[in-house]
Short mmCIF file of C-alpha atoms and ligand atoms in Angstrom, two decimals:
data_model
loop_
_atom_site.label_atom_id
_atom_site.label_comp_id
_atom_site.label_asym_id
_atom_site.label_seq_id
_atom_site.Cartn_x
_atom_site.Cartn_y
_atom_site.Cartn_z
CA MET A 1 -12.07 40.17 -50.77
CA ARG A 2 -8.42 41.04 -50.36
CA ARG A 3 -8.72 41.05 -46.60
CA THR A 4 -10.26 37.58 -46.70
CA LEU A 5 -7.38 36.37 -48.80
CA VAL A 6 -4.83 37.78 -46.37
CA ALA A 7 -6.69 36.22 -43.47
CA THR A 8 -6.95 32.89 -45.24
CA THR A 9 -3.26 32.95 -46.09
CA ALA A 10 -2.41 33.75 -42.49
CA VAL A 11 -4.52 30.87 -41.25
CA LEU A 12 -2.93 28.55 -43.79
CA MET A 13 0.56 29.62 -42.81
CA LEU A 14 -0.26 29.08 -39.17
CA THR A 15 -1.61 25.66 -39.92
CA ILE A 16 1.49 24.72 -41.87
CA ALA A 17 3.90 26.24 -39.36
CA ALA A 18 2.14 24.84 -36.31
CA PRO A 19 3.44 21.26 -36.32
CA ALA A 20 7.10 22.35 -36.42
CA ILE A 21 6.68 24.93 -33.66
CA ALA A 22 4.47 22.76 -31.51
CA GLU A 23 6.56 19.63 -31.93
CA GLU A 24 7.07 19.38 -28.18
CA ALA A 25 3.82 21.01 -27.14
CA ALA A 26 2.84 18.50 -24.49
CA GLN A 27 4.33 15.22 -25.63
CA PRO A 28 8.12 15.20 -25.38
CA ASN A 29 10.16 13.62 -28.12
CA ALA A 30 11.42 10.08 -27.71
CA GLU A 31 15.13 10.95 -27.48
CA ARG A 32 14.54 13.26 -24.57
CA VAL A 33 12.54 10.60 -22.72
CA ALA A 34 15.26 8.02 -23.42
CA ALA A 35 17.91 10.42 -22.07
CA ALA A 36 15.84 10.96 -18.90
CA ARG A 37 15.48 7.22 -18.38
CA ALA A 38 19.23 6.77 -18.77
CA ALA A 39 19.95 9.64 -16.37
CA ILE A 40 17.79 8.24 -13.57
CA LYS A 41 19.26 4.81 -14.12
CA GLY A 42 22.66 6.38 -13.52
CA LEU A 43 21.40 8.18 -10.43
CA GLY A 44 19.69 5.10 -8.98
CA GLY A 45 22.76 2.95 -9.64
CA GLY A 46 25.14 5.50 -8.15
CA LEU A 47 23.07 5.89 -4.99
CA LYS A 48 22.59 2.17 -4.54
CA GLU A 49 26.31 1.54 -4.81
CA LYS A 50 27.06 4.05 -2.03
CA LEU A 51 24.22 2.77 0.14
CA VAL A 52 25.10 -0.91 -0.14
CA ALA A 53 28.79 -0.25 0.55
CA ALA A 54 27.96 1.93 3.56
CA MET A 55 25.47 -0.60 5.00
CA GLN A 56 28.02 -3.39 4.63
CA SER A 57 30.88 -1.51 6.19
CA GLY A 58 29.12 0.22 9.07
CA GLY A 59 25.42 -0.67 9.25
CA PRO A 60 22.52 1.80 9.11
CA ILE A 61 23.89 4.38 11.56
CA SER A 62 27.02 5.14 9.58
CA ALA A 63 25.09 4.64 6.31
CA LEU A 64 22.82 7.50 7.39
CA ASP A 65 25.83 9.81 7.52
CA VAL A 66 26.98 8.53 4.15
CA CYS A 67 23.51 9.07 2.64
CA LYS A 68 23.30 12.61 3.94
CA LEU A 69 26.73 13.44 2.58
CA GLU A 70 26.75 11.45 -0.63
CA ALA A 71 23.16 11.54 -1.96
CA PRO A 72 23.32 15.25 -2.91
CA LYS A 73 26.80 14.75 -4.45
CA VAL A 74 25.75 11.77 -6.57
CA THR A 75 22.66 13.74 -7.65
CA ASP A 76 24.78 16.74 -8.67
CA THR A 77 27.28 14.62 -10.57
CA GLN A 78 24.50 12.86 -12.47
CA SER A 79 22.82 16.18 -13.32
CA LYS A 80 26.07 17.56 -14.74
CA SER A 81 26.92 14.49 -16.78
CA SER A 82 23.41 14.12 -18.21
CA GLY A 83 22.72 17.80 -18.90
CA MET A 84 19.40 17.41 -17.11
CA THR A 85 18.43 18.28 -13.55
CA VAL A 86 17.88 14.89 -11.94
CA GLY A 87 16.85 14.17 -8.40
CA ARG A 88 14.55 12.33 -6.03
CA THR A 89 11.42 13.56 -4.38
CA ALA A 90 8.66 12.12 -2.20
CA LEU A 91 5.27 12.99 -0.76
CA LYS A 92 6.76 12.08 2.63
CA PHE A 93 10.32 13.32 2.32
CA ARG A 94 13.36 13.16 4.56
CA ASN A 95 15.54 15.94 3.15
CA PRO A 96 13.50 19.17 2.82
CA GLY A 97 15.64 19.87 -0.27
CA ASN A 98 13.78 16.98 -1.92
CA ALA A 99 10.30 18.43 -1.23
CA PRO A 100 8.07 18.16 -4.30
CA ASP A 101 6.74 21.11 -6.30
CA ASP A 102 3.07 21.15 -7.36
CA PHE A 103 3.77 19.23 -10.56
CA GLU A 104 5.71 16.51 -8.74
CA LYS A 105 3.06 16.21 -6.07
CA ARG A 106 0.33 15.80 -8.67
CA VAL A 107 2.25 13.16 -10.63
CA MET A 108 3.14 11.19 -7.48
CA GLU A 109 -0.47 11.24 -6.31
CA LYS A 110 -1.41 9.82 -9.69
CA PHE A 111 1.27 7.12 -9.43
CA VAL A 112 -0.05 6.12 -6.00
CA ALA A 113 -3.62 5.95 -7.34
CA ASP A 114 -2.51 3.95 -10.39
CA ILE A 115 -0.58 1.47 -8.22
CA LYS A 116 -3.59 1.14 -5.92
CA GLY A 117 -5.68 0.46 -9.02
CA GLY A 118 -3.41 -2.45 -9.94
CA ALA A 119 -0.90 -0.83 -12.31
CA ASP A 120 2.59 -2.35 -12.49
CA ALA A 121 4.75 0.21 -10.66
CA MET A 122 7.84 -0.85 -12.62
CA LYS A 123 6.18 0.25 -15.83
CA LEU A 124 4.84 3.58 -14.60
CA GLU A 125 6.44 6.82 -15.75
CA HIS A 126 5.28 10.28 -16.67
CA ALA A 127 6.77 12.55 -19.33
CA GLU A 128 5.40 15.96 -20.21
CA VAL A 129 6.43 19.32 -21.59
CA VAL A 130 5.05 22.11 -19.43
CA GLU A 131 5.17 25.91 -19.67
CA LYS A 132 6.80 27.77 -16.83
CA ASP A 133 7.18 31.57 -16.93
CA GLY A 134 6.67 31.50 -20.69
CA LYS A 135 9.37 28.86 -21.19
CA LYS A 136 9.02 25.22 -22.10
CA VAL A 137 10.31 22.71 -19.61
CA PHE A 138 10.59 18.97 -20.09
CA ARG A 139 9.59 16.97 -17.03
CA TYR A 140 9.95 13.27 -16.39
CA MET A 141 9.14 11.16 -13.33
CA LYS A 142 9.31 7.51 -12.34
CA PRO A 143 8.25 5.84 -9.07
CA ILE A 144 10.80 4.58 -6.52
CA MET A 145 9.42 1.58 -4.70
CA THR A 146 10.24 0.48 -1.16
CA ALA A 147 12.05 -2.85 -0.93
CA GLY A 148 12.18 -4.84 2.30
CA THR A 149 15.98 -4.78 2.45
CA PRO A 150 17.67 -2.43 2.95
CA CYS A 151 15.05 0.35 2.73
CA LEU A 152 13.02 -0.54 5.81
CA ALA A 153 16.04 -0.19 8.12
CA CYS A 154 15.76 3.58 7.60
CA HIS A 155 12.25 4.13 6.16
CA GLY A 156 10.20 1.37 7.82
CA GLY A 157 7.56 1.45 10.54
CA GLU A 158 9.70 -0.08 13.27
CA LEU A 159 13.14 1.46 13.33
CA LYS A 160 15.82 0.53 15.83
CA PRO A 161 15.86 3.23 18.52
CA GLU A 162 19.43 4.23 17.68
CA VAL A 163 18.55 4.55 13.98
CA SER A 164 15.51 6.62 14.87
CA ALA A 165 17.64 8.89 17.08
CA LYS A 166 20.27 9.37 14.38
CA ILE A 167 17.61 10.26 11.81
CA LYS A 168 16.13 12.82 14.19
CA GLU A 169 19.56 14.31 14.73
CA LEU A 170 20.31 14.62 11.01
CA TYR A 171 16.77 15.41 9.82
CA PRO A 172 14.70 16.97 12.63
CA GLU A 173 11.71 17.35 10.28
CA ASP A 174 11.84 13.84 8.81
CA HIS A 175 8.60 12.53 7.27
CA ALA A 176 10.07 9.44 5.59
CA THR A 177 9.31 6.57 7.96
CA GLY A 178 6.36 4.20 8.31
CA PHE A 179 6.77 2.63 4.87
CA ALA A 180 6.19 -1.06 4.11
CA ALA A 181 7.78 -3.18 1.40
CA GLY A 182 5.93 -2.55 -1.86
CA ASP A 183 4.88 1.00 -0.96
CA MET A 184 5.86 3.79 -3.30
CA ARG A 185 8.65 5.53 -1.41
CA GLY A 186 8.98 8.47 -3.79
CA ALA A 187 10.01 9.19 -7.35
CA PHE A 188 12.90 10.09 -9.56
CA THR A 189 12.36 13.46 -11.13
CA VAL A 190 14.02 15.05 -14.17
CA LYS A 191 13.81 18.59 -15.51
CA GLN A 192 15.29 20.16 -18.60
CA MET A 193 14.72 23.54 -20.22
CA ILE A 194 13.79 23.30 -23.88
CA GLU A 195 15.32 26.04 -26.02
C1 HEC B 1 20.98 3.96 5.88
C2 HEC B 1 19.65 4.47 5.88
C3 HEC B 1 18.87 4.45 4.60
C4 HEC B 1 18.52 3.35 3.88
C5 HEC B 1 18.86 1.92 4.13
C6 HEC B 1 17.71 3.84 2.78
N1 HEC B 1 17.59 5.21 2.83
FE1 HEC B 1 16.49 6.41 1.63
N2 HEC B 1 17.17 8.03 2.56
C7 HEC B 1 18.04 8.01 3.63
C8 HEC B 1 18.48 9.36 3.90
C9 HEC B 1 19.46 9.79 4.98
C10 HEC B 1 17.87 10.19 2.94
C11 HEC B 1 18.03 11.68 2.75
C12 HEC B 1 19.19 11.91 1.77
C13 HEC B 1 19.47 13.36 1.51
O1 HEC B 1 19.77 14.09 2.48
O2 HEC B 1 19.41 13.76 0.34
C14 HEC B 1 17.05 9.30 2.12
C15 HEC B 1 16.29 9.75 1.07
C16 HEC B 1 15.56 8.95 0.25
C17 HEC B 1 14.75 9.42 -0.86
C18 HEC B 1 14.64 10.85 -1.36
C19 HEC B 1 13.44 11.59 -0.87
C20 HEC B 1 13.57 12.05 0.57
O3 HEC B 1 12.82 11.49 1.38
O4 HEC B 1 14.40 12.92 0.89
C21 HEC B 1 14.18 8.32 -1.42
C22 HEC B 1 13.23 8.30 -2.60
C23 HEC B 1 14.67 7.17 -0.69
N3 HEC B 1 15.49 7.58 0.33
C24 HEC B 1 14.34 5.87 -1.00
C25 HEC B 1 14.99 4.78 -0.42
C26 HEC B 1 14.82 3.41 -0.90
C27 HEC B 1 13.90 2.98 -2.02
C28 HEC B 1 15.64 2.63 -0.14
C29 HEC B 1 15.89 1.13 -0.31
C30 HEC B 1 16.49 0.75 -1.57
C31 HEC B 1 16.30 3.50 0.82
N4 HEC B 1 15.89 4.77 0.62
C32 HEC B 1 17.15 3.05 1.80
C33 HEC B 1 18.43 6.91 4.36
C34 HEC B 1 18.29 5.62 3.93
#
């Protein structure tokens, strides 16, 4: 009888305690998602600014140098100012440092399938709290779509020979060409440890 009571009490306590502990079990809270959206907006804006300026001043060849130098810097700065690890990744990536992990691969494959199925790419995003090595990690991703200009100059199917050569020089293992306008080029990705 007593044992039953103890057991029942334990179950009750668990039930009561569970919602607080499991608040971010799989579904992240809204503030965290809003912060991730703001962080990638900052990253996208920062990168675009550098890219447009470089394309205007020196065309794609010099813009390639600028991208290689500046993209990691802008990404670092945005990570520090947002308190989240922000970045870009792709199934077909240019910089091996942007290669996706299993989670990112899975989410991007789902984005591609959703877009193929008619989903509005601009509205797609994925937010989840996952467990990694016994710790909770917030993850957020959003597709990056290929626009005709200026993306295709460096990611398209028919690159100028000199652009192609420069890419090969800077990124001997490049996978990020052959895209068409409207293709998903990759995704923004955000990570944050949850205490
Ligand atoms: C001047 C050439 C150039 C143009 C134009 C350009 N990119 Fe890139 N892109 C690069 C380079 C170089 C990298 C690798 C940057 C690095 O080293 O981090 C890159 C990387 C990326 C990545 C990160 C994943 C990866 O492959 O490493 C994405 C996503 C991306 N570009 C999307 C775009 C989109 C979308 C556009 C059009 C708005 C665009 N790019 C226009 C040169 C370019």
